[in-house]
């Protein structure tokens, strides 16, 4: 099947689908089949990460789809992210090599710094992916490595042909502003938590003005965090049943999920939803066949309550001050 999403041209010159498939929380037991079915449905971008712990299975799905002739490698846009324990340049190279081995690929199309946080190094043999483990039980340990050093490592990966484009994730405006002062290769994309409860309009405006593509995750707000037992998510009304979203969806004969995704994509923000349901899988991908009015976009944006579900300050009481 041909891809159903339009593409955006990154400042690196490469094309990225506006709608991709998010691999976060995709179970290892079903990941290969889900990736294969998503490709069969028409998805061409797959947003993964070392920390998700499923890159081997994602790679199996990609390999099977290519072997079956569903798609060619160059038609796919495969994304991964450098986890916090690997920020030193030598360790970043070790981690990238592991990602490429797990995905069974020679290169990835986009490689992010997952968080602007440098945990202590944990060897692949000791624990991979390490998650919050920093080599000392449940205690957080950090390394004195600057973001400029880590970014320099990612730039070298581009030079070596291991990565086509490089980006940043979960950076605030000040960190983006600082990185741009020293970067030899500008970030192609910034991935952020983005939904009507967390619009971040000034950050979006600034980053887009710099020619950097915004990619939003958790487009459905609290939905992604409910199964994690997230306290704030449980106390936050679902966007799927919000009267504003439902009214707009009914007007366009679309699902509330499609309206939430269109609210982002119509503002040139890429999205990475996922679903196990074949009908929703296709519906999430086909969100560019209708347009919201300016008034509808404004009404959705007016739901902004500065509610952030993914905040390092709250990680096991770590109090890491990225967003304070």
PDB file of C-alpha atoms in Angstrom:
ATOM      1  CA  UNK A   1       0.000   0.000   0.000  1.00  0.00           C
ATOM      2  CA  UNK A   2       1.220   3.505  -0.760  1.00  0.00           C
ATOM      3  CA  UNK A   3       1.953   5.861   2.150  1.00  0.00           C
ATOM      4  CA  UNK A   4      -1.071   7.863   3.242  1.00  0.00           C
ATOM      5  CA  UNK A   5       0.731  10.661   5.059  1.00  0.00           C
ATOM      6  CA  UNK A   6       2.182  13.743   3.448  1.00  0.00           C
ATOM      7  CA  UNK A   7       5.809  14.569   4.166  1.00  0.00           C
ATOM      8  CA  UNK A   8       7.688  17.544   5.550  1.00  0.00           C
ATOM      9  CA  UNK A   9      11.153  18.529   4.387  1.00  0.00           C
ATOM     10  CA  UNK A  10      13.612  18.725   7.270  1.00  0.00           C
ATOM     11  CA  UNK A  11      16.427  21.258   7.335  1.00  0.00           C
ATOM     12  CA  UNK A  12      18.752  18.315   6.630  1.00  0.00           C
ATOM     13  CA  UNK A  13      17.102  17.979   3.229  1.00  0.00           C
ATOM     14  CA  UNK A  14      15.415  14.676   4.050  1.00  0.00           C
ATOM     15  CA  UNK A  15      11.659  14.058   3.874  1.00  0.00           C
ATOM     16  CA  UNK A  16       9.790  12.844   6.962  1.00  0.00           C
ATOM     17  CA  UNK A  17       6.153  11.694   7.039  1.00  0.00           C
ATOM     18  CA  UNK A  18       3.924  14.050   8.991  1.00  0.00           C
ATOM     19  CA  UNK A  19       2.184  11.080  10.631  1.00  0.00           C
ATOM     20  CA  UNK A  20       4.234   8.211  11.988  1.00  0.00           C
ATOM     21  CA  UNK A  21       3.786   5.201  14.232  1.00  0.00           C
ATOM     22  CA  UNK A  22       4.964   5.519  17.840  1.00  0.00           C
ATOM     23  CA  UNK A  23       6.753   2.486  19.273  1.00  0.00           C
ATOM     24  CA  UNK A  24       6.590   3.511  22.930  1.00  0.00           C
ATOM     25  CA  UNK A  25       4.863   0.823  25.052  1.00  0.00           C
ATOM     26  CA  UNK A  26       4.540  -1.565  22.121  1.00  0.00           C
ATOM     27  CA  UNK A  27       4.851  -4.985  23.732  1.00  0.00           C
ATOM     28  CA  UNK A  28       7.816  -7.102  22.722  1.00  0.00           C
ATOM     29  CA  UNK A  29       5.562 -10.090  22.079  1.00  0.00           C
ATOM     30  CA  UNK A  30       3.511  -8.216  19.477  1.00  0.00           C
ATOM     31  CA  UNK A  31       5.929  -5.546  18.227  1.00  0.00           C
ATOM     32  CA  UNK A  32       7.107  -7.325  15.076  1.00  0.00           C
ATOM     33  CA  UNK A  33       3.542  -8.003  13.931  1.00  0.00           C
ATOM     34  CA  UNK A  34       2.397  -4.469  14.805  1.00  0.00           C
ATOM     35  CA  UNK A  35       5.210  -2.885  12.805  1.00  0.00           C
ATOM     36  CA  UNK A  36       4.556  -5.213   9.878  1.00  0.00           C
ATOM     37  CA  UNK A  37       0.823  -4.447   9.931  1.00  0.00           C
ATOM     38  CA  UNK A  38       1.460  -0.717  10.252  1.00  0.00           C
ATOM     39  CA  UNK A  39       3.672  -0.823   7.162  1.00  0.00           C
ATOM     40  CA  UNK A  40       0.979  -2.811   5.355  1.00  0.00           C
ATOM     41  CA  UNK A  41      -1.569  -0.151   6.377  1.00  0.00           C
ATOM     42  CA  UNK A  42       0.605   2.606   4.913  1.00  0.00           C
ATOM     43  CA  UNK A  43       2.814   3.897   7.732  1.00  0.00           C
ATOM     44  CA  UNK A  44       6.341   4.802   6.698  1.00  0.00           C
ATOM     45  CA  UNK A  45       7.752   6.550   9.783  1.00  0.00           C
ATOM     46  CA  UNK A  46       8.435   4.633  12.995  1.00  0.00           C
ATOM     47  CA  UNK A  47       9.409   6.463  16.154  1.00  0.00           C
ATOM     48  CA  UNK A  48      11.421   4.242  18.472  1.00  0.00           C
ATOM     49  CA  UNK A  49      14.030   4.586  21.171  1.00  0.00           C
ATOM     50  CA  UNK A  50      16.685   2.589  22.963  1.00  0.00           C
ATOM     51  CA  UNK A  51      14.751   3.051  26.193  1.00  0.00           C
ATOM     52  CA  UNK A  52      11.627   1.392  24.819  1.00  0.00           C
ATOM     53  CA  UNK A  53      13.362  -1.993  24.948  1.00  0.00           C
ATOM     54  CA  UNK A  54      11.723  -3.287  21.761  1.00  0.00           C
ATOM     55  CA  UNK A  55      14.107  -2.276  18.967  1.00  0.00           C
ATOM     56  CA  UNK A  56      15.029  -5.889  18.186  1.00  0.00           C
ATOM     57  CA  UNK A  57      11.377  -6.771  17.622  1.00  0.00           C
ATOM     58  CA  UNK A  58      10.730  -3.540  15.695  1.00  0.00           C
ATOM     59  CA  UNK A  59      13.656  -4.496  13.488  1.00  0.00           C
ATOM     60  CA  UNK A  60      12.182  -7.950  12.934  1.00  0.00           C
ATOM     61  CA  UNK A  61       8.939  -6.389  11.708  1.00  0.00           C
ATOM     62  CA  UNK A  62      10.780  -4.037   9.368  1.00  0.00           C
ATOM     63  CA  UNK A  63      12.937  -6.845   8.005  1.00  0.00           C
ATOM     64  CA  UNK A  64       9.907  -9.046   7.301  1.00  0.00           C
ATOM     65  CA  UNK A  65       8.042  -6.231   5.550  1.00  0.00           C
ATOM     66  CA  UNK A  66      11.036  -5.529   3.311  1.00  0.00           C
ATOM     67  CA  UNK A  67      11.556  -9.241   2.597  1.00  0.00           C
ATOM     68  CA  UNK A  68       7.884  -9.605   1.638  1.00  0.00           C
ATOM     69  CA  UNK A  69       8.140  -6.698  -0.788  1.00  0.00           C
ATOM     70  CA  UNK A  70       5.756  -4.414   1.100  1.00  0.00           C
ATOM     71  CA  UNK A  71       8.291  -1.606   1.136  1.00  0.00           C
ATOM     72  CA  UNK A  72      11.903  -0.746   0.365  1.00  0.00           C
ATOM     73  CA  UNK A  73      14.290   0.420   3.064  1.00  0.00           C
ATOM     74  CA  UNK A  74      14.665   3.839   1.454  1.00  0.00           C
ATOM     75  CA  UNK A  75      10.883   4.320   1.664  1.00  0.00           C
ATOM     76  CA  UNK A  76      10.946   4.035   5.445  1.00  0.00           C
ATOM     77  CA  UNK A  77      11.847   6.730   7.979  1.00  0.00           C
ATOM     78  CA  UNK A  78      13.226   4.976  11.060  1.00  0.00           C
ATOM     79  CA  UNK A  79      13.799   6.955  14.244  1.00  0.00           C
ATOM     80  CA  UNK A  80      15.639   6.163  17.462  1.00  0.00           C
ATOM     81  CA  UNK A  81      16.846   8.074  20.512  1.00  0.00           C
ATOM     82  CA  UNK A  82      20.037   8.139  22.563  1.00  0.00           C
ATOM     83  CA  UNK A  83      19.246   7.220  26.158  1.00  0.00           C
ATOM     84  CA  UNK A  84      20.518   9.184  29.155  1.00  0.00           C
ATOM     85  CA  UNK A  85      23.264   6.757  30.218  1.00  0.00           C
ATOM     86  CA  UNK A  86      25.147   7.150  26.933  1.00  0.00           C
ATOM     87  CA  UNK A  87      25.807  10.887  26.636  1.00  0.00           C
ATOM     88  CA  UNK A  88      29.610  10.678  26.572  1.00  0.00           C
ATOM     89  CA  UNK A  89      30.645  10.562  22.913  1.00  0.00           C
ATOM     90  CA  UNK A  90      32.368   7.162  23.142  1.00  0.00           C
ATOM     91  CA  UNK A  91      29.355   5.690  24.907  1.00  0.00           C
ATOM     92  CA  UNK A  92      26.959   7.306  22.434  1.00  0.00           C
ATOM     93  CA  UNK A  93      28.735   5.401  19.650  1.00  0.00           C
ATOM     94  CA  UNK A  94      28.384   2.144  21.588  1.00  0.00           C
ATOM     95  CA  UNK A  95      24.668   2.771  22.062  1.00  0.00           C
ATOM     96  CA  UNK A  96      24.051   3.710  18.427  1.00  0.00           C
ATOM     97  CA  UNK A  97      25.827   0.572  17.246  1.00  0.00           C
ATOM     98  CA  UNK A  98      23.528  -1.466  19.505  1.00  0.00           C
ATOM     99  CA  UNK A  99      20.468   0.271  18.039  1.00  0.00           C
ATOM    100  CA  UNK A 100      21.596  -0.427  14.477  1.00  0.00           C
ATOM    101  CA  UNK A 101      22.304  -4.057  15.378  1.00  0.00           C
ATOM    102  CA  UNK A 102      18.900  -4.491  17.024  1.00  0.00           C
ATOM    103  CA  UNK A 103      17.063  -2.812  14.145  1.00  0.00           C
ATOM    104  CA  UNK A 104      19.184  -4.777  11.640  1.00  0.00           C
ATOM    105  CA  UNK A 105      19.839  -1.569   9.701  1.00  0.00           C
ATOM    106  CA  UNK A 106      22.894   0.244   8.370  1.00  0.00           C
ATOM    107  CA  UNK A 107      21.548   3.646   9.364  1.00  0.00           C
ATOM    108  CA  UNK A 108      18.631   5.385  11.045  1.00  0.00           C
ATOM    109  CA  UNK A 109      16.885   8.331   9.458  1.00  0.00           C
ATOM    110  CA  UNK A 110      16.611  10.440  12.610  1.00  0.00           C
ATOM    111  CA  UNK A 111      18.450  10.089  15.918  1.00  0.00           C
ATOM    112  CA  UNK A 112      17.447  12.208  18.910  1.00  0.00           C
ATOM    113  CA  UNK A 113      19.006  13.017  22.237  1.00  0.00           C
ATOM    114  CA  UNK A 114      16.116  11.550  24.249  1.00  0.00           C
ATOM    115  CA  UNK A 115      16.437  13.868  27.266  1.00  0.00           C
ATOM    116  CA  UNK A 116      18.888  16.662  28.120  1.00  0.00           C
ATOM    117  CA  UNK A 117      20.025  14.549  31.079  1.00  0.00           C
ATOM    118  CA  UNK A 118      23.311  12.668  31.459  1.00  0.00           C
ATOM    119  CA  UNK A 119      23.064   9.647  33.761  1.00  0.00           C
ATOM    120  CA  UNK A 120      26.140   7.648  34.721  1.00  0.00           C
ATOM    121  CA  UNK A 121      27.222   5.120  32.104  1.00  0.00           C
ATOM    122  CA  UNK A 122      25.924   1.566  32.413  1.00  0.00           C
ATOM    123  CA  UNK A 123      27.493  -1.036  30.169  1.00  0.00           C
ATOM    124  CA  UNK A 124      25.328  -2.980  27.745  1.00  0.00           C
ATOM    125  CA  UNK A 125      26.350  -6.172  29.526  1.00  0.00           C
ATOM    126  CA  UNK A 126      25.286  -4.885  32.934  1.00  0.00           C
ATOM    127  CA  UNK A 127      21.778  -3.768  31.929  1.00  0.00           C
ATOM    128  CA  UNK A 128      20.237  -2.775  28.607  1.00  0.00           C
ATOM    129  CA  UNK A 129      18.233  -0.739  28.312  1.00  0.00           C
ATOM    130  CA  UNK A 130      19.157   0.643  31.730  1.00  0.00           C
ATOM    131  CA  UNK A 131      16.044   2.786  32.236  1.00  0.00           C
ATOM    132  CA  UNK A 132      16.492   4.685  35.488  1.00  0.00           C
ATOM    133  CA  UNK A 133      19.294   2.376  36.639  1.00  0.00           C
ATOM    134  CA  UNK A 134      22.565   4.246  37.020  1.00  0.00           C
ATOM    135  CA  UNK A 135      24.743   1.478  38.483  1.00  0.00           C
ATOM    136  CA  UNK A 136      23.754   2.054  42.110  1.00  0.00           C
ATOM    137  CA  UNK A 137      20.435   0.441  42.903  1.00  0.00           C
ATOM    138  CA  UNK A 138      17.590   2.949  42.768  1.00  0.00           C
ATOM    139  CA  UNK A 139      19.880   5.960  43.190  1.00  0.00           C
ATOM    140  CA  UNK A 140      20.246   8.445  40.356  1.00  0.00           C
ATOM    141  CA  UNK A 141      23.849   9.130  39.372  1.00  0.00           C
ATOM    142  CA  UNK A 142      24.938  11.723  36.832  1.00  0.00           C
ATOM    143  CA  UNK A 143      27.932  12.455  34.597  1.00  0.00           C
ATOM    144  CA  UNK A 144      29.491  15.833  33.906  1.00  0.00           C
ATOM    145  CA  UNK A 145      29.083  15.801  30.156  1.00  0.00           C
ATOM    146  CA  UNK A 146      27.712  18.830  28.341  1.00  0.00           C
ATOM    147  CA  UNK A 147      24.971  18.753  25.746  1.00  0.00           C
ATOM    148  CA  UNK A 148      27.442  20.302  23.303  1.00  0.00           C
ATOM    149  CA  UNK A 149      29.699  17.243  23.693  1.00  0.00           C
ATOM    150  CA  UNK A 150      26.841  14.838  23.143  1.00  0.00           C
ATOM    151  CA  UNK A 151      25.601  16.843  20.177  1.00  0.00           C
ATOM    152  CA  UNK A 152      29.091  16.726  18.688  1.00  0.00           C
ATOM    153  CA  UNK A 153      28.904  12.933  18.830  1.00  0.00           C
ATOM    154  CA  UNK A 154      25.602  12.956  16.930  1.00  0.00           C
ATOM    155  CA  UNK A 155      27.119  15.267  14.338  1.00  0.00           C
ATOM    156  CA  UNK A 156      29.913  12.752  13.827  1.00  0.00           C
ATOM    157  CA  UNK A 157      27.332  10.017  13.243  1.00  0.00           C
ATOM    158  CA  UNK A 158      25.942  12.078  10.365  1.00  0.00           C
ATOM    159  CA  UNK A 159      29.464  12.440   8.979  1.00  0.00           C
ATOM    160  CA  UNK A 160      29.902   8.658   9.114  1.00  0.00           C
ATOM    161  CA  UNK A 161      26.589   7.970   7.392  1.00  0.00           C
ATOM    162  CA  UNK A 162      25.163   6.120  10.396  1.00  0.00           C
ATOM    163  CA  UNK A 163      22.416   8.722  10.844  1.00  0.00           C
ATOM    164  CA  UNK A 164      20.717  10.872   8.188  1.00  0.00           C
ATOM    165  CA  UNK A 165      19.282  13.569  10.477  1.00  0.00           C
ATOM    166  CA  UNK A 166      19.762  14.426  14.153  1.00  0.00           C
ATOM    167  CA  UNK A 167      17.391  15.975  16.634  1.00  0.00           C
ATOM    168  CA  UNK A 168      16.566  16.736  20.230  1.00  0.00           C
ATOM    169  CA  UNK A 169      13.745  15.641  22.491  1.00  0.00           C
ATOM    170  CA  UNK A 170      12.282  17.071  25.694  1.00  0.00           C
ATOM    171  CA  UNK A 171      14.380  20.246  25.468  1.00  0.00           C
ATOM    172  CA  UNK A 172      13.012  23.531  26.772  1.00  0.00           C
ATOM    173  CA  UNK A 173      13.448  26.804  24.904  1.00  0.00           C
ATOM    174  CA  UNK A 174      16.596  27.879  26.739  1.00  0.00           C
ATOM    175  CA  UNK A 175      18.354  24.601  25.932  1.00  0.00           C
ATOM    176  CA  UNK A 176      17.393  24.830  22.264  1.00  0.00           C
ATOM    177  CA  UNK A 177      18.586  28.440  22.172  1.00  0.00           C
ATOM    178  CA  UNK A 178      21.920  27.494  23.737  1.00  0.00           C
ATOM    179  CA  UNK A 179      22.491  24.461  21.499  1.00  0.00           C
ATOM    180  CA  UNK A 180      21.969  26.533  18.371  1.00  0.00           C
ATOM    181  CA  UNK A 181      24.888  28.778  19.364  1.00  0.00           C
ATOM    182  CA  UNK A 182      27.445  26.000  18.989  1.00  0.00           C
ATOM    183  CA  UNK A 183      25.864  23.365  16.724  1.00  0.00           C
ATOM    184  CA  UNK A 184      27.698  22.668  13.485  1.00  0.00           C
ATOM    185  CA  UNK A 185      24.652  20.740  12.247  1.00  0.00           C
ATOM    186  CA  UNK A 186      21.393  22.287  13.359  1.00  0.00           C
ATOM    187  CA  UNK A 187      18.775  20.008  14.920  1.00  0.00           C
ATOM    188  CA  UNK A 188      16.364  18.774  12.272  1.00  0.00           C
ATOM    189  CA  UNK A 189      13.561  18.149  14.771  1.00  0.00           C
ATOM    190  CA  UNK A 190      12.478  18.745  18.340  1.00  0.00           C
ATOM    191  CA  UNK A 191      10.168  16.171  19.866  1.00  0.00           C
ATOM    192  CA  UNK A 192       8.004  17.397  22.733  1.00  0.00           C
ATOM    193  CA  UNK A 193       4.975  16.381  24.741  1.00  0.00           C
ATOM    194  CA  UNK A 194       2.204  18.177  22.895  1.00  0.00           C
ATOM    195  CA  UNK A 195      -1.564  18.034  23.346  1.00  0.00           C
ATOM    196  CA  UNK A 196      -4.370  20.511  24.088  1.00  0.00           C
ATOM    197  CA  UNK A 197      -3.583  20.424  27.809  1.00  0.00           C
ATOM    198  CA  UNK A 198       0.071  21.319  27.066  1.00  0.00           C
ATOM    199  CA  UNK A 199       0.177  23.549  23.987  1.00  0.00           C
ATOM    200  CA  UNK A 200       3.589  25.228  24.555  1.00  0.00           C
ATOM    201  CA  UNK A 201       2.773  27.808  21.919  1.00  0.00           C
ATOM    202  CA  UNK A 202       5.835  30.010  22.514  1.00  0.00           C
ATOM    203  CA  UNK A 203       8.241  27.084  22.296  1.00  0.00           C
ATOM    204  CA  UNK A 204       6.523  25.885  19.120  1.00  0.00           C
ATOM    205  CA  UNK A 205       6.656  29.360  17.585  1.00  0.00           C
ATOM    206  CA  UNK A 206      10.347  29.836  18.390  1.00  0.00           C
ATOM    207  CA  UNK A 207      11.469  26.407  17.217  1.00  0.00           C
ATOM    208  CA  UNK A 208       9.495  26.621  13.975  1.00  0.00           C
ATOM    209  CA  UNK A 209      10.998  30.075  13.350  1.00  0.00           C
ATOM    210  CA  UNK A 210      14.412  28.408  13.478  1.00  0.00           C
ATOM    211  CA  UNK A 211      13.510  25.961  10.730  1.00  0.00           C
ATOM    212  CA  UNK A 212      13.292  23.010  13.135  1.00  0.00           C
ATOM    213  CA  UNK A 213      10.440  20.525  12.775  1.00  0.00           C
ATOM    214  CA  UNK A 214       8.263  20.033  15.842  1.00  0.00           C
ATOM    215  CA  UNK A 215       7.157  16.457  16.539  1.00  0.00           C
ATOM    216  CA  UNK A 216       4.482  15.995  19.170  1.00  0.00           C
ATOM    217  CA  UNK A 217       4.143  12.918  21.344  1.00  0.00           C
ATOM    218  CA  UNK A 218       1.245  11.953  23.640  1.00  0.00           C
ATOM    219  CA  UNK A 219      -1.168  13.698  21.273  1.00  0.00           C
ATOM    220  CA  UNK A 220      -4.096  12.253  23.238  1.00  0.00           C
ATOM    221  CA  UNK A 221      -2.960  13.802  26.519  1.00  0.00           C
ATOM    222  CA  UNK A 222      -3.489  11.631  29.609  1.00  0.00           C
ATOM    223  CA  UNK A 223      -4.409   8.548  27.570  1.00  0.00           C
ATOM    224  CA  UNK A 224      -0.790   7.444  27.104  1.00  0.00           C
ATOM    225  CA  UNK A 225      -0.079   7.591  30.824  1.00  0.00           C
ATOM    226  CA  UNK A 226      -3.171   5.979  32.330  1.00  0.00           C
ATOM    227  CA  UNK A 227      -1.833   2.440  31.997  1.00  0.00           C
ATOM    228  CA  UNK A 228       1.320   3.557  33.804  1.00  0.00           C
ATOM    229  CA  UNK A 229      -0.719   4.497  36.847  1.00  0.00           C
ATOM    230  CA  UNK A 230       0.252   8.154  36.480  1.00  0.00           C
ATOM    231  CA  UNK A 231      -1.522  10.087  39.256  1.00  0.00           C
ATOM    232  CA  UNK A 232      -2.013  13.311  37.279  1.00  0.00           C
ATOM    233  CA  UNK A 233      -3.297  11.378  34.258  1.00  0.00           C
ATOM    234  CA  UNK A 234      -5.931   9.638  36.392  1.00  0.00           C
ATOM    235  CA  UNK A 235      -7.133  13.002  37.677  1.00  0.00           C
ATOM    236  CA  UNK A 236      -7.242  14.665  34.246  1.00  0.00           C
ATOM    237  CA  UNK A 237     -10.408  14.456  32.105  1.00  0.00           C
ATOM    238  CA  UNK A 238      -9.897  12.437  28.946  1.00  0.00           C
ATOM    239  CA  UNK A 239      -9.647  14.481  25.767  1.00  0.00           C
ATOM    240  CA  UNK A 240     -11.579  11.796  23.890  1.00  0.00           C
ATOM    241  CA  UNK A 241     -14.727  12.713  25.830  1.00  0.00           C
ATOM    242  CA  UNK A 242     -14.146  16.452  26.147  1.00  0.00           C
ATOM    243  CA  UNK A 243     -17.220  18.369  24.964  1.00  0.00           C
ATOM    244  CA  UNK A 244     -15.158  20.753  22.802  1.00  0.00           C
ATOM    245  CA  UNK A 245     -13.364  17.930  21.005  1.00  0.00           C
ATOM    246  CA  UNK A 246     -16.537  15.843  20.635  1.00  0.00           C
ATOM    247  CA  UNK A 247     -18.492  18.783  19.179  1.00  0.00           C
ATOM    248  CA  UNK A 248     -15.810  19.458  16.566  1.00  0.00           C
ATOM    249  CA  UNK A 249     -15.503  15.759  15.751  1.00  0.00           C
ATOM    250  CA  UNK A 250     -19.256  15.444  15.210  1.00  0.00           C
ATOM    251  CA  UNK A 251     -19.256  18.463  12.922  1.00  0.00           C
ATOM    252  CA  UNK A 252     -16.620  16.870  10.670  1.00  0.00           C
ATOM    253  CA  UNK A 253     -17.891  13.278  11.034  1.00  0.00           C
ATOM    254  CA  UNK A 254     -14.504  12.292  12.439  1.00  0.00           C
ATOM    255  CA  UNK A 255     -13.343  10.593  15.618  1.00  0.00           C
ATOM    256  CA  UNK A 256     -12.072  12.675  18.508  1.00  0.00           C
ATOM    257  CA  UNK A 257      -8.662  11.059  17.996  1.00  0.00           C
ATOM    258  CA  UNK A 258      -8.587  12.269  14.390  1.00  0.00           C
ATOM    259  CA  UNK A 259      -9.493  15.799  15.487  1.00  0.00           C
ATOM    260  CA  UNK A 260      -6.673  15.825  18.058  1.00  0.00           C
ATOM    261  CA  UNK A 261      -4.185  14.663  15.444  1.00  0.00           C
ATOM    262  CA  UNK A 262      -5.458  17.138  12.856  1.00  0.00           C
ATOM    263  CA  UNK A 263      -5.165  19.992  15.369  1.00  0.00           C
ATOM    264  CA  UNK A 264      -1.439  19.230  15.406  1.00  0.00           C
ATOM    265  CA  UNK A 265      -0.766  18.344  11.774  1.00  0.00           C
ATOM    266  CA  UNK A 266      -2.672  21.340  10.435  1.00  0.00           C
ATOM    267  CA  UNK A 267      -0.230  23.481  12.417  1.00  0.00           C
ATOM    268  CA  UNK A 268       2.705  21.596  10.801  1.00  0.00           C
ATOM    269  CA  UNK A 269       3.421  19.545  13.903  1.00  0.00           C
ATOM    270  CA  UNK A 270       4.245  15.911  13.151  1.00  0.00           C
ATOM    271  CA  UNK A 271       2.572  13.216  15.251  1.00  0.00           C
ATOM    272  CA  UNK A 272       3.364   9.620  16.220  1.00  0.00           C
ATOM    273  CA  UNK A 273       0.197   7.858  17.456  1.00  0.00           C
ATOM    274  CA  UNK A 274      -0.055   4.104  17.863  1.00  0.00           C
ATOM    275  CA  UNK A 275      -2.893   1.614  17.984  1.00  0.00           C
ATOM    276  CA  UNK A 276      -3.351  -2.149  18.018  1.00  0.00           C
ATOM    277  CA  UNK A 277      -6.777  -1.836  16.402  1.00  0.00           C
ATOM    278  CA  UNK A 278      -6.647  -2.088  12.567  1.00  0.00           C
ATOM    279  CA  UNK A 279      -9.458   0.434  12.047  1.00  0.00           C
ATOM    280  CA  UNK A 280      -7.949   3.000  14.425  1.00  0.00           C
ATOM    281  CA  UNK A 281      -4.522   2.338  12.920  1.00  0.00           C
ATOM    282  CA  UNK A 282      -5.816   3.482   9.538  1.00  0.00           C
ATOM    283  CA  UNK A 283      -7.918   6.301  11.013  1.00  0.00           C
ATOM    284  CA  UNK A 284      -4.911   7.764  12.829  1.00  0.00           C
ATOM    285  CA  UNK A 285      -3.002   7.826   9.562  1.00  0.00           C
ATOM    286  CA  UNK A 286      -5.749   9.439   7.478  1.00  0.00           C
ATOM    287  CA  UNK A 287      -6.108  12.799   9.198  1.00  0.00           C
ATOM    288  CA  UNK A 288      -5.284  15.138   6.333  1.00  0.00           C
ATOM    289  CA  UNK A 289      -8.518  14.809   4.369  1.00  0.00           C
ATOM    290  CA  UNK A 290     -10.287  17.516   6.376  1.00  0.00           C
ATOM    291  CA  UNK A 291      -9.403  20.923   7.808  1.00  0.00           C
ATOM    292  CA  UNK A 292     -10.331  22.574  11.062  1.00  0.00           C
ATOM    293  CA  UNK A 293     -11.397  26.205  11.001  1.00  0.00           C
ATOM    294  CA  UNK A 294      -9.287  28.854  12.706  1.00  0.00           C
ATOM    295  CA  UNK A 295     -11.993  29.099  15.338  1.00  0.00           C
ATOM    296  CA  UNK A 296     -11.898  25.354  15.967  1.00  0.00           C
ATOM    297  CA  UNK A 297      -8.118  25.340  16.275  1.00  0.00           C
ATOM    298  CA  UNK A 298      -8.333  28.257  18.707  1.00  0.00           C
ATOM    299  CA  UNK A 299     -11.020  26.501  20.759  1.00  0.00           C
ATOM    300  CA  UNK A 300      -8.871  23.385  21.101  1.00  0.00           C
ATOM    301  CA  UNK A 301      -5.769  25.431  21.971  1.00  0.00           C
ATOM    302  CA  UNK A 302      -7.811  27.263  24.623  1.00  0.00           C
ATOM    303  CA  UNK A 303      -7.924  24.004  26.611  1.00  0.00           C
ATOM    304  CA  UNK A 304      -4.278  24.596  27.524  1.00  0.00           C
ATOM    305  CA  UNK A 305      -3.758  24.037  31.262  1.00  0.00           C
ATOM    306  CA  UNK A 306       0.040  23.553  31.309  1.00  0.00           C
ATOM    307  CA  UNK A 307      -0.427  19.940  32.409  1.00  0.00           C
ATOM    308  CA  UNK A 308       2.762  17.979  31.737  1.00  0.00           C
ATOM    309  CA  UNK A 309       2.635  14.220  32.222  1.00  0.00           C
ATOM    310  CA  UNK A 310       6.274  13.431  31.379  1.00  0.00           C
ATOM    311  CA  UNK A 311       8.371  15.516  33.766  1.00  0.00           C
ATOM    312  CA  UNK A 312      11.837  14.450  34.993  1.00  0.00           C
ATOM    313  CA  UNK A 313      11.185  16.419  38.181  1.00  0.00           C
ATOM    314  CA  UNK A 314       8.769  13.637  39.147  1.00  0.00           C
ATOM    315  CA  UNK A 315      10.935  10.643  38.219  1.00  0.00           C
ATOM    316  CA  UNK A 316      11.142   8.776  41.516  1.00  0.00           C
ATOM    317  CA  UNK A 317      11.401  12.178  43.206  1.00  0.00           C
ATOM    318  CA  UNK A 318      14.544  12.902  41.146  1.00  0.00           C
ATOM    319  CA  UNK A 319      13.733  16.623  40.937  1.00  0.00           C
ATOM    320  CA  UNK A 320      15.641  17.094  37.675  1.00  0.00           C
ATOM    321  CA  UNK A 321      14.851  20.741  36.784  1.00  0.00           C
ATOM    322  CA  UNK A 322      14.325  20.643  33.013  1.00  0.00           C
ATOM    323  CA  UNK A 323      10.902  22.255  33.028  1.00  0.00           C
ATOM    324  CA  UNK A 324      10.897  24.346  36.215  1.00  0.00           C
TER     325      UNK A 324
END
